[in-house]
Structure formats: structure tokens, C-alpha cells
GROMACS .gro file of C-alpha atoms in nm:
model
  204
    1ILE     CA    1   2.724  -2.485  -0.650
    2SER     CA    2   3.096  -2.438  -0.592
    3TRP     CA    3   3.387  -2.619  -0.426
    4GLU     CA    4   3.308  -2.408  -0.117
    5SER     CA    5   2.954  -2.548  -0.095
    6PRO     CA    6   2.876  -2.778   0.204
    7ALA     CA    7   3.028  -3.125   0.179
    8ALA     CA    8   2.685  -3.286   0.219
    9LEU     CA    9   2.565  -3.102  -0.092
   10LEU     CA   10   2.879  -3.191  -0.289
   11GLU     CA   11   2.827  -3.558  -0.200
   12LYS     CA   12   2.480  -3.534  -0.354
   13VAL     CA   13   2.623  -3.382  -0.672
   14ILE     CA   14   2.846  -3.691  -0.698
   15ALA     CA   15   2.564  -3.933  -0.615
   16TYR     CA   16   2.307  -3.781  -0.851
   17GLU     CA   17   2.534  -3.743  -1.156
   18ALA     CA   18   2.363  -3.961  -1.417
   19VAL     CA   19   2.543  -3.870  -1.741
   20HIS     CA   20   2.919  -3.876  -1.675
   21PRO     CA   21   2.987  -4.045  -1.337
   22ILE     CA   22   3.211  -3.846  -1.102
   23LYS     CA   23   3.498  -4.078  -1.014
   24SER     CA   24   3.660  -3.896  -0.724
   25TRP     CA   25   3.678  -3.574  -0.523
   26ASP     CA   26   3.953  -3.458  -0.760
   27ASP     CA   27   3.717  -3.518  -1.053
   28LEU     CA   28   3.448  -3.313  -0.879
   29LYS     CA   29   3.696  -3.035  -0.797
   30ASN     CA   30   3.791  -3.020  -1.165
   31ARG     CA   31   3.423  -2.986  -1.259
   32LEU     CA   32   3.391  -2.698  -1.013
   33SER     CA   33   3.706  -2.517  -1.130
   34THR     CA   34   3.706  -2.149  -1.229
   35ASP     CA   35   3.628  -2.231  -1.594
   36ARG     CA   36   3.336  -2.454  -1.494
   37ARG     CA   37   2.996  -2.383  -1.345
   38CYS     CA   38   2.746  -2.605  -1.169
   39PHE     CA   39   2.386  -2.498  -1.109
   40ALA     CA   40   2.083  -2.665  -0.951
   41PHE     CA   41   1.721  -2.599  -0.869
   42PHE     CA   42   1.623  -2.628  -0.502
   43HIS     CA   43   1.289  -2.619  -0.322
   44PRO     CA   44   1.273  -2.353  -0.048
   45ARG     CA   45   1.183  -2.620   0.209
   46MET     CA   46   1.471  -2.845   0.102
   47PRO     CA   47   1.765  -2.604   0.067
   48ASN     CA   48   2.028  -2.881   0.066
   49GLU     CA   49   1.847  -3.119  -0.168
   50PRO     CA   50   1.902  -3.043  -0.539
   51LEU     CA   51   1.612  -3.130  -0.769
   52ILE     CA   52   1.806  -3.108  -1.095
   53ILE     CA   53   2.173  -3.030  -1.161
   54VAL     CA   54   2.342  -2.891  -1.472
   55GLN     CA   55   2.718  -2.873  -1.535
   56VAL     CA   56   2.871  -2.616  -1.770
   57ALA     CA   57   3.217  -2.574  -1.923
   58LEU     CA   58   3.338  -2.228  -2.032
   59VAL     CA   59   3.559  -2.279  -2.337
   60HIS     CA   60   3.689  -2.141  -2.669
   61GLY     CA   61   3.470  -2.273  -2.952
   62ILE     CA   62   3.225  -2.562  -2.948
   63ALA     CA   63   3.373  -2.879  -2.798
   64ASP     CA   64   3.307  -3.200  -2.992
   65ASN     CA   65   3.429  -3.443  -2.726
   66VAL     CA   66   3.322  -3.451  -2.363
   67GLN     CA   67   3.646  -3.625  -2.260
   68THR     CA   68   3.839  -3.305  -2.330
   69LEU     CA   69   3.605  -3.123  -2.092
   70LEU     CA   70   3.650  -3.384  -1.818
   71ASP     CA   71   4.030  -3.409  -1.851
   72GLU     CA   72   4.169  -3.324  -1.507
   73SER     CA   73   4.513  -3.248  -1.653
   74ALA     CA   74   4.384  -2.992  -1.905
   75PRO     CA   75   4.489  -2.629  -1.843
   76VAL     CA   76   4.231  -2.408  -1.673
   77LEU     CA   77   4.098  -2.129  -1.895
   78ASP     CA   78   4.041  -1.778  -1.768
   79PRO     CA   79   3.658  -1.777  -1.778
   80THR     CA   80   3.650  -1.412  -1.888
   81GLU     CA   81   3.822  -1.521  -2.212
   82ALA     CA   82   3.567  -1.794  -2.293
   83ASP     CA   83   3.335  -1.736  -2.588
   84THR     CA   84   3.127  -2.053  -2.550
   85ALA     CA   85   2.933  -2.223  -2.270
   86ILE     CA   86   2.890  -2.598  -2.314
   87PHE     CA   87   2.617  -2.770  -2.113
   88TYR     CA   88   2.763  -3.119  -2.088
   89SER     CA   89   2.560  -3.283  -1.812
   90ILE     CA   90   2.209  -3.244  -1.676
   91SER     CA   91   2.077  -3.487  -1.416
   92ASN     CA   92   1.737  -3.523  -1.252
   93ALA     CA   93   1.806  -3.595  -0.887
   94HIS     CA   94   1.479  -3.775  -0.814
   95GLU     CA   95   1.293  -4.030  -1.025
   96GLY     CA   96   0.958  -3.895  -0.909
   97LEU     CA   97   1.031  -3.566  -1.088
   98SER     CA   98   1.134  -3.723  -1.419
   99GLY     CA   99   0.813  -3.618  -1.595
  100ILE     CA  100   0.853  -3.253  -1.501
  101SER     CA  101   1.047  -3.046  -1.755
  102PHE     CA  102   1.290  -2.871  -1.521
  103GLY     CA  103   1.585  -2.910  -1.758
  104ASN     CA  104   1.480  -2.665  -2.028
  105PHE     CA  105   1.382  -2.404  -1.771
  106LEU     CA  106   1.706  -2.444  -1.575
  107ILE     CA  107   1.922  -2.413  -1.888
  108LYS     CA  108   1.743  -2.092  -1.990
  109ARG     CA  109   1.798  -1.945  -1.643
  110VAL     CA  110   2.166  -2.043  -1.651
  111VAL     CA  111   2.212  -1.892  -1.999
  112ASP     CA  112   2.075  -1.560  -1.870
  113GLU     CA  113   2.300  -1.567  -1.563
  114LEU     CA  114   2.615  -1.660  -1.756
  115ALA     CA  115   2.548  -1.397  -2.024
  116GLN     CA  116   2.532  -1.132  -1.752
  117GLU     CA  117   2.848  -1.255  -1.576
  118PHE     CA  118   3.062  -1.315  -1.887
  119LYS     CA  119   3.012  -1.060  -2.162
  120ASN     CA  120   3.236  -1.247  -2.410
  121LEU     CA  121   3.005  -1.550  -2.426
  122LYS     CA  122   2.850  -1.565  -2.774
  123THR     CA  123   2.754  -1.932  -2.807
  124PHE     CA  124   2.560  -2.167  -2.581
  125ALA     CA  125   2.544  -2.536  -2.674
  126THR     CA  126   2.472  -2.877  -2.529
  127LEU     CA  127   2.702  -3.178  -2.564
  128SER     CA  128   2.490  -3.478  -2.482
  129PRO     CA  129   2.479  -3.856  -2.522
  130ILE     CA  130   2.213  -3.986  -2.760
  131PRO     CA  131   2.042  -4.275  -2.578
  132GLY     CA  132   1.936  -4.561  -2.802
  133PHE     CA  133   2.112  -4.444  -3.120
  134ARG     CA  134   2.350  -4.741  -3.141
  135HIS     CA  135   2.061  -4.984  -3.084
  136TRP     CA  136   1.850  -4.810  -3.351
  137LEU     CA  137   2.135  -4.814  -3.601
  138GLY     CA  138   2.209  -5.180  -3.531
  139GLY     CA  139   1.845  -5.264  -3.592
  140LYS     CA  140   1.848  -5.077  -3.923
  141LEU     CA  141   2.170  -5.246  -4.036
  142ASN     CA  142   2.044  -5.593  -3.945
  143GLU     CA  143   1.705  -5.576  -4.116
  144PRO     CA  144   1.666  -5.904  -4.308
  145ASP     CA  145   1.635  -5.910  -4.687
  146LYS     CA  146   1.752  -5.551  -4.722
  147ASP     CA  147   2.069  -5.383  -4.839
  148ALA     CA  148   2.049  -5.153  -4.536
  149GLU     CA  149   2.371  -4.967  -4.609
  150ALA     CA  150   2.250  -4.877  -4.959
  151GLU     CA  151   1.942  -4.723  -4.797
  152LEU     CA  152   2.129  -4.545  -4.520
  153LEU     CA  153   2.443  -4.425  -4.699
  154SER     CA  154   2.522  -4.236  -5.017
  155ALA     CA  155   2.735  -4.407  -5.283
  156ALA     CA  156   3.031  -4.182  -5.196
  157GLU     CA  157   2.999  -4.264  -4.825
  158ARG     CA  158   2.985  -4.637  -4.897
  159LYS     CA  159   3.298  -4.616  -5.110
  160ALA     CA  160   3.488  -4.413  -4.847
  161LEU     CA  161   3.387  -4.655  -4.572
  162ALA     CA  162   3.488  -4.958  -4.778
  163THR     CA  163   3.831  -4.800  -4.832
  164ALA     CA  164   3.866  -4.720  -4.461
  165ALA     CA  165   3.755  -5.071  -4.367
  166GLY     CA  166   4.020  -5.216  -4.599
  167THR     CA  167   3.767  -5.459  -4.745
  168GLY     CA  168   3.777  -5.320  -5.097
  169THR     CA  169   3.407  -5.399  -5.127
  170GLU     CA  170   3.115  -5.187  -5.019
  171PRO     CA  171   2.865  -5.429  -4.858
  172ALA     CA  172   2.859  -5.417  -4.477
  173ALA     CA  173   3.147  -5.167  -4.453
  174LEU     CA  174   2.964  -4.959  -4.189
  175THR     CA  175   2.872  -5.267  -3.987
  176SER     CA  176   3.231  -5.391  -4.009
  177LEU     CA  177   3.380  -5.058  -3.898
  178LEU     CA  178   3.146  -5.017  -3.602
  179GLN     CA  179   3.252  -5.361  -3.478
  180THR     CA  180   3.619  -5.260  -3.488
  181PRO     CA  181   3.747  -5.219  -3.130
  182ASP     CA  182   3.849  -4.861  -3.046
  183TRP     CA  183   3.760  -4.728  -3.394
  184LEU     CA  184   3.726  -4.381  -3.242
  185GLN     CA  185   4.099  -4.381  -3.160
  186ASN     CA  186   4.185  -4.455  -3.525
  187GLN     CA  187   4.194  -4.115  -3.696
  188GLU     CA  188   4.132  -4.254  -4.045
  189LEU     CA  189   3.832  -4.462  -3.935
  190ALA     CA  190   3.690  -4.182  -3.721
  191LYS     CA  191   3.719  -3.936  -4.010
  192ALA     CA  192   3.544  -4.174  -4.250
  193LEU     CA  193   3.263  -4.245  -4.004
  194LYS     CA  194   3.205  -3.893  -3.875
  195LYS     CA  195   2.994  -3.749  -4.158
  196PRO     CA  196   2.762  -4.049  -4.215
  197LEU     CA  197   2.715  -4.108  -3.841
  198MET     CA  198   2.628  -3.742  -3.780
  199ARG     CA  199   2.375  -3.749  -4.062
  200LEU     CA  200   2.223  -4.077  -3.938
  201CYS     CA  201   2.215  -3.938  -3.586
  202ALA     CA  202   2.018  -3.635  -3.707
  203ARG     CA  203   1.777  -3.873  -3.882
  204TYR     CA  204   1.739  -4.076  -3.561
   0.00000   0.00000   0.00000
């Protein structure tokens, strides 16, 4: 799917996007730029009705933040210079097909196609939300009669988080930090939280 695709199809790409909502036509145009790719599966009898859609960014190195990929003001990379393809959104277009595993098959097809088109691509990765992680972590941290943070974190992590939280004491440092508004924008807090959150996320 490209910016030259029929407007009716592009409207469906906007409507069916379930991961990172497309805010405007300019946003969509950015996602269909020369350093981006958008693919979909179609049924032969429904050529203008996508069944599942995947969006890909062609970049240098593995991105760790989807906002950098969606930034409309970011410079456009020559796709022939990209060494990494990041799959940052995959959306089922129809609820009735949600039990059918199109996604894995589509990604494998796209990897093959991109590898043929761009010989410099060495790495293929997904950058995806993790549904339910925050709820799971909150449940673990709020278990009654337990020192949850002692179970979830190493002693060194607890000490680093207590320092970052400015509490000077270890209990509930993780809980306190996660309740801090915009902690991700605070470099010191984000750095302290990154390692334990990634490890807990892998456990989840």
C-alpha cells in the first residue's frame, strides 16, 4: 500500500489502525513515506478490503521508541541505507478473523520481500505495546501482606530506585516512581526504571 493507492483503501488503513491511531492525512502520508512500508493481505474477491495490515519503518539500528518512528518532522532516510526493518504496527481489520493467525504469516512474507528489495537490511524486529503489563505489575505490587518489591527487584535495583525516587528508603520506590507523572520524560527516572522494567516485562 502506498500514497498512490486508491483513497478508499487509504481511508480503510486509517480506520483499521488499532495500535497507533492515525491522526490525519499528513500522519498517514508520513507512514507511507519512502523510508516506510505498508503491507496487507487481501482476498481475491475483496481486492479493496484489507484483512490485516502491517506497517514497517526502515531505519539505522533498532528503535526503542515508537514516537521517533511516528515523528512527522523527522528527516526521511534513504531506504537503501537502512540496515533494520522495524514492524511497529499490525492490525486485524475484522473482528471475525481475530482467531486466525495472519500476522505471523504476513510478517514472514514481508521480511522476504524487503530482504530482496533492500540488500543492506540485516535486522528485522518488532516494536510492540505489551497489553496488560501495567495491570499485571500493579497487581503484583499491591499484593497484601507481601514485600512485593523485595520479590520483584534485586537489592541493587531497589537501592537505585530509592535514590532516583528521592525517598532515601527502599520500600515502595518502584510504586512511587511509576505514579510520578511523566516519569518517562525524566532522564534520571527513566534510566533507573529501564533495566528492572525490561526484566519484569520479560517475566510477564
